[in-house]
Coordinates of N, CA and C in Angstrom, one line a residue:
M150 N -220.3 -102.7 -104.2 CA -218.9 -103.2 -104.2 C -218.3 -103.2 -105.7
H151 N -219.1 -103.7 -106.6 CA -218.7 -103.8 -108.0 C -218.4 -102.5 -108.5
R152 N -219.2 -101.5 -108.2 CA -219.0 -100.1 -108.7 C -217.7 -99.6 -108.2
F153 N -217.4 -99.8 -106.9 CA -216.1 -99.3 -106.4 C -214.9 -99.9 -107.1
V154 N -215.0 -101.2 -107.4 CA -213.9 -101.9 -108.1 C -213.8 -101.3 -109.5
L155 N -214.9 -101.2 -110.2 CA -214.8 -100.6 -111.5 C -214.3 -99.2 -111.5
A156 N -214.7 -98.4 -110.6 CA -214.2 -97.0 -110.5 C -212.7 -97.0 -110.2
S157 N -212.3 -97.8 -109.3 CA -210.9 -97.9 -109.0 C -210.0 -98.3 -110.2
A158 N -210.5 -99.3 -111.0 CA -209.8 -99.7 -112.2 C -209.8 -98.6 -113.2
A159 N -210.9 -97.9 -113.4 CA -210.9 -96.8 -114.3 C -209.9 -95.7 -113.9
L160 N -209.9 -95.4 -112.6 CA -208.9 -94.4 -112.1 C -207.5 -94.8 -112.5
V161 N -207.1 -96.0 -112.3 CA -205.8 -96.5 -112.6 C -205.5 -96.4 -114.1
L162 N -206.5 -96.7 -114.9 CA -206.3 -96.7 -116.4 C -206.1 -95.2 -116.8
F163 N -206.9 -94.3 -116.2 CA -206.8 -92.9 -116.6 C -205.5 -92.3 -116.1
A164 N -205.0 -92.7 -115.0 CA -203.8 -92.1 -114.3 C -202.5 -92.7 -114.9
A165 N -202.6 -93.9 -115.6 CA -201.4 -94.5 -116.1 C -200.6 -93.6 -117.1
P166 N -201.2 -92.9 -118.0 CA -200.4 -92.0 -118.9 C -199.7 -90.9 -118.1
A167 N -200.3 -90.4 -117.1 CA -199.7 -89.3 -116.3 C -198.5 -89.9 -115.5
L168 N -198.6 -91.1 -115.0 CA -197.5 -91.8 -114.2 C -196.4 -92.1 -115.1
A169 N -196.6 -92.3 -116.4 CA -195.6 -92.7 -117.3 C -194.7 -91.5 -117.7
Q170 N -195.2 -90.3 -117.4 CA -194.4 -89.0 -117.7 C -193.6 -88.5 -116.6
E171 N -193.4 -89.2 -115.6 CA -192.7 -88.7 -114.4 C -191.2 -88.7 -114.5
Y172 N -190.7 -88.4 -115.7 CA -189.3 -88.3 -115.9 C -188.8 -86.9 -115.7
S173 N -189.7 -85.9 -115.7 CA -189.3 -84.5 -115.5 C -188.5 -84.2 -114.2
G174 N -187.5 -83.4 -114.3 CA -186.8 -83.0 -113.1 C -185.3 -83.1 -113.3
N175 N -184.5 -83.0 -112.2 CA -183.1 -83.1 -112.2 C -182.6 -84.5 -111.8
W176 N -181.7 -85.0 -112.5 CA -181.2 -86.4 -112.3 C -179.7 -86.4 -112.2
A177 N -179.1 -87.0 -111.2 CA -177.7 -87.1 -111.0 C -177.3 -88.4 -111.7
C178 N -176.3 -88.3 -112.7 CA -176.0 -89.4 -113.5 C -174.6 -90.0 -113.2
R179 N -174.5 -91.3 -113.3 CA -173.3 -92.1 -113.1 C -173.0 -92.9 -114.4
D180 N -171.8 -93.0 -114.8 CA -171.4 -93.8 -116.0 C -171.3 -95.3 -115.6
A181 N -170.9 -96.1 -116.6 CA -170.8 -97.5 -116.4 C -169.9 -98.0 -115.3
S182 N -168.9 -97.1 -115.0 CA -168.0 -97.5 -113.9 C -168.5 -97.0 -112.5
A183 N -169.7 -96.5 -112.5 CA -170.3 -95.9 -111.3 C -169.7 -94.6 -110.8
E184 N -168.9 -94.0 -111.7 CA -168.4 -92.6 -111.4 C -169.4 -91.6 -111.7
R185 N -169.5 -90.5 -110.9 CA -170.4 -89.4 -111.2 C -170.0 -88.8 -112.6
S186 N -171.0 -88.6 -113.4 CA -170.7 -88.1 -114.8 C -171.3 -86.7 -115.1
G187 N -172.4 -86.4 -114.3 CA -173.1 -85.1 -114.6 C -174.5 -85.0 -114.1
I188 N -175.1 -83.9 -114.4 CA -176.5 -83.7 -114.1 C -177.3 -83.6 -115.3
L189 N -178.4 -84.3 -115.4 CA -179.4 -84.3 -116.5 C -180.7 -83.6 -116.0
T190 N -181.1 -82.6 -116.8 CA -182.4 -82.0 -116.5 C -183.4 -82.3 -117.6
L191 N -184.5 -82.9 -117.3 CA -185.5 -83.1 -118.3 C -186.8 -82.3 -118.0
Y192 N -187.2 -81.5 -118.9 CA -188.4 -80.7 -118.7 C -189.2 -80.5 -120.0
G193 N -190.4 -81.0 -120.0 CA -191.2 -80.8 -121.2 C -190.6 -81.6 -122.4
A194 N -190.3 -80.8 -123.5 CA -189.7 -81.4 -124.6 C -188.2 -81.1 -124.8
V195 N -187.6 -80.7 -123.7 CA -186.2 -80.3 -123.8 C -185.4 -81.0 -122.7
Y196 N -184.0 -81.0 -122.9 CA -183.2 -81.5 -121.8 C -181.9 -80.7 -121.8
A197 N -181.2 -80.7 -120.7 CA -179.9 -80.1 -120.5 C -179.0 -81.1 -119.8
F198 N -177.8 -81.2 -120.2 CA -176.8 -82.0 -119.5 C -175.6 -81.2 -119.2
A199 N -175.2 -81.3 -117.9 CA -174.0 -80.6 -117.5 C -173.0 -81.7 -117.0
S200 N -172.0 -81.9 -117.8 CA -171.0 -82.9 -117.5 C -170.1 -82.5 -116.4
R201 N -169.7 -83.4 -115.6 CA -168.8 -83.2 -114.5 C -167.4 -82.8 -115.0
T202 N -167.1 -83.2 -116.2 CA -165.7 -83.0 -116.8 C -165.8 -81.6 -117.5
F203 N -164.9 -80.7 -117.2 CA -164.8 -79.4 -117.8 C -164.5 -79.5 -119.3
G204 N -165.3 -78.8 -120.1 CA -165.1 -78.7 -121.5 C -165.6 -79.9 -122.3
D205 N -166.4 -80.8 -121.6 CA -166.9 -82.0 -122.3 C -168.0 -81.6 -123.3
V206 N -167.8 -82.0 -124.5 CA -168.7 -81.7 -125.6 C -170.1 -82.3 -125.5
A207 N -170.3 -83.2 -124.5 CA -171.6 -83.7 -124.3 C -172.5 -82.8 -123.5
S208 N -171.9 -81.7 -122.9 CA -172.7 -80.8 -122.1 C -173.5 -79.9 -123.1
G209 N -174.7 -79.5 -122.7 CA -175.5 -78.7 -123.6 C -177.0 -79.0 -123.5
T210 N -177.8 -78.5 -124.5 CA -179.2 -78.7 -124.5 C -179.6 -79.4 -125.8
G211 N -180.8 -80.0 -125.7 CA -181.4 -80.6 -126.9 C -182.9 -80.9 -126.7
T212 N -183.5 -81.6 -127.7 CA -184.9 -81.9 -127.6 C -185.1 -83.4 -127.3
I213 N -186.2 -83.7 -126.7 CA -186.6 -85.1 -126.4 C -188.1 -85.3 -126.8
A214 N -188.4 -86.5 -126.9 CA -189.8 -86.9 -127.2 C -190.2 -87.9 -126.1
G215 N -191.3 -87.7 -125.4 CA -191.8 -88.5 -124.4 C -192.4 -89.8 -124.9
Y216 N -192.1 -90.9 -124.2 CA -192.6 -92.2 -124.6 C -193.3 -92.8 -123.3
T217 N -194.0 -93.9 -123.4 CA -194.6 -94.5 -122.2 C -193.6 -95.0 -121.2
D218 N -192.4 -95.3 -121.6 CA -191.4 -95.8 -120.7 C -190.2 -95.0 -120.5
G219 N -190.3 -93.7 -120.9 CA -189.2 -92.8 -120.8 C -189.2 -91.7 -121.9
V220 N -188.0 -91.4 -122.4 CA -187.9 -90.4 -123.4 C -186.9 -90.9 -124.6
G221 N -187.1 -90.3 -125.7 CA -186.1 -90.4 -126.8 C -185.4 -89.1 -127.0
F222 N -184.1 -89.2 -127.3 CA -183.3 -88.0 -127.5 C -183.2 -87.7 -129.0
N223 N -183.8 -86.6 -129.4 CA -183.9 -86.3 -130.8 C -182.6 -85.7 -131.4
D224 N -182.0 -84.8 -130.6 CA -180.8 -84.1 -131.0 C -180.0 -83.6 -129.8
G225 N -179.1 -82.8 -130.1 CA -178.3 -82.2 -129.0 C -177.0 -83.0 -128.7
P226 N -176.2 -82.5 -127.8 CA -174.9 -83.0 -127.5 C -174.8 -84.4 -127.0
L227 N -175.8 -84.8 -126.2 CA -175.8 -86.2 -125.7 C -175.9 -87.2 -126.8
R228 N -176.8 -86.9 -127.8 CA -177.0 -87.8 -128.9 C -175.7 -87.7 -129.9
A229 N -175.2 -86.5 -130.1 CA -174.1 -86.3 -131.1 C -172.8 -86.9 -130.5
A230 N -172.5 -86.5 -129.2 CA -171.2 -86.8 -128.7 C -171.1 -88.2 -128.1
R231 N -172.2 -88.7 -127.5 CA -172.2 -90.0 -126.8 C -173.1 -91.0 -127.4
G232 N -173.9 -90.6 -128.4 CA -174.8 -91.6 -129.0 C -176.0 -92.0 -128.2
I233 N -176.4 -91.2 -127.2 CA -177.5 -91.5 -126.4 C -178.8 -91.4 -127.2
E234 N -179.6 -92.5 -127.3 CA -180.8 -92.5 -128.1 C -182.1 -92.5 -127.2
A235 N -182.0 -93.1 -126.0 CA -183.2 -93.2 -125.2 C -182.9 -93.1 -123.7
G236 N -183.8 -92.7 -123.0 CA -183.8 -92.7 -121.5 C -185.0 -93.4 -121.0
R237 N -184.8 -94.6 -120.4 CA -185.9 -95.4 -120.0 C -186.0 -95.3 -118.5
L238 N -187.3 -95.2 -118.0 CA -187.6 -95.2 -116.6 C -187.5 -96.6 -116.1
V239 N -186.6 -96.8 -115.1 CA -186.4 -98.1 -114.5 C -186.3 -98.0 -113.0
A240 N -186.3 -99.1 -112.3 CA -186.1 -99.0 -110.8 C -184.6 -98.8 -110.5
G241 N -184.4 -97.8 -109.6 CA -183.0 -97.5 -109.3 C -182.4 -98.4 -108.3
P242 N -181.2 -98.2 -107.9 CA -180.5 -99.1 -106.9 C -181.2 -99.2 -105.5
D243 N -181.9 -98.1 -105.2 CA -182.6 -98.0 -103.9 C -184.1 -98.4 -104.0
G244 N -184.5 -98.8 -105.2 CA -185.9 -99.1 -105.4 C -186.7 -98.0 -105.9
G245 N -186.2 -96.8 -105.9 CA -186.9 -95.6 -106.4 C -186.7 -95.5 -107.9
P246 N -187.2 -94.4 -108.5 CA -187.1 -94.2 -109.9 C -185.7 -93.9 -110.4
A247 N -185.4 -94.2 -111.6 CA -184.1 -93.9 -112.2 C -184.4 -93.8 -113.7
V248 N -183.5 -93.1 -114.4 CA -183.5 -93.0 -115.9 C -182.2 -93.7 -116.4
Q249 N -182.4 -94.7 -117.2 CA -181.3 -95.4 -117.8 C -181.0 -94.9 -119.2
L250 N -179.9 -94.2 -119.4 CA -179.6 -93.7 -120.7 C -178.9 -94.7 -121.5
E251 N -179.4 -94.9 -122.8 CA -178.9 -96.0 -123.6 C -178.5 -95.5 -125.0
T252 N -177.5 -96.2 -125.5 CA -177.1 -96.0 -126.9 C -177.8 -97.1 -127.7
S253 N -177.5 -97.3 -128.9 CA -178.1 -98.3 -129.7 C -177.8 -99.7 -129.3
D254 N -176.6 -99.9 -128.6 CA -176.2 -101.2 -128.2 C -175.7 -101.4 -126.7
A255 N -175.9 -100.3 -125.9 CA -175.4 -100.5 -124.5 C -176.0 -99.5 -123.6
I256 N -176.0 -99.7 -122.3 CA -176.4 -98.8 -121.3 C -175.2 -97.9 -121.0
A257 N -175.4 -96.6 -121.1 CA -174.3 -95.6 -121.0 C -174.2 -95.0 -119.6
M258 N -175.4 -94.7 -119.0 CA -175.5 -94.0 -117.7 C -176.8 -94.4 -117.0
L259 N -176.7 -94.3 -115.6 CA -177.9 -94.5 -114.8 C -178.0 -93.2 -114.0
C260 N -179.2 -92.5 -114.1 CA -179.5 -91.3 -113.5 C -180.6 -91.4 -112.4
T261 N -180.3 -90.9 -111.2 CA -181.3 -91.0 -110.1 C -181.7 -89.6 -109.7
P262 N -182.9 -89.5 -109.1 CA -183.4 -88.1 -108.8 C -182.4 -87.3 -107.9
R263 N -182.3 -86.1 -108.2 CA -181.4 -85.2 -107.4 C -182.2 -84.4 -106.4

């Protein structure tokens, strides 16, 4: 029994880094007023944002760095135009995963899986 518990604990510890990187994919984003604002795609070390507003300078691609609780935005239009510095993995409104996009002093958008 003790071996089973130790093996289970080891499995959880080894799987934790992989679980922390589950930010990859397409995310439907809403702004602070809960209005749809665009689609965010996170894949590997890059991101793409397609704003719902035609001609929005925040649309485009950039690079990200993975962290244990989400991603950091290194460059690109979201960082330059909207000041987005981080995307943290949080529980969404329905209890599922969500990415909370943050500036240095506020939460800018909440993105849920698409």
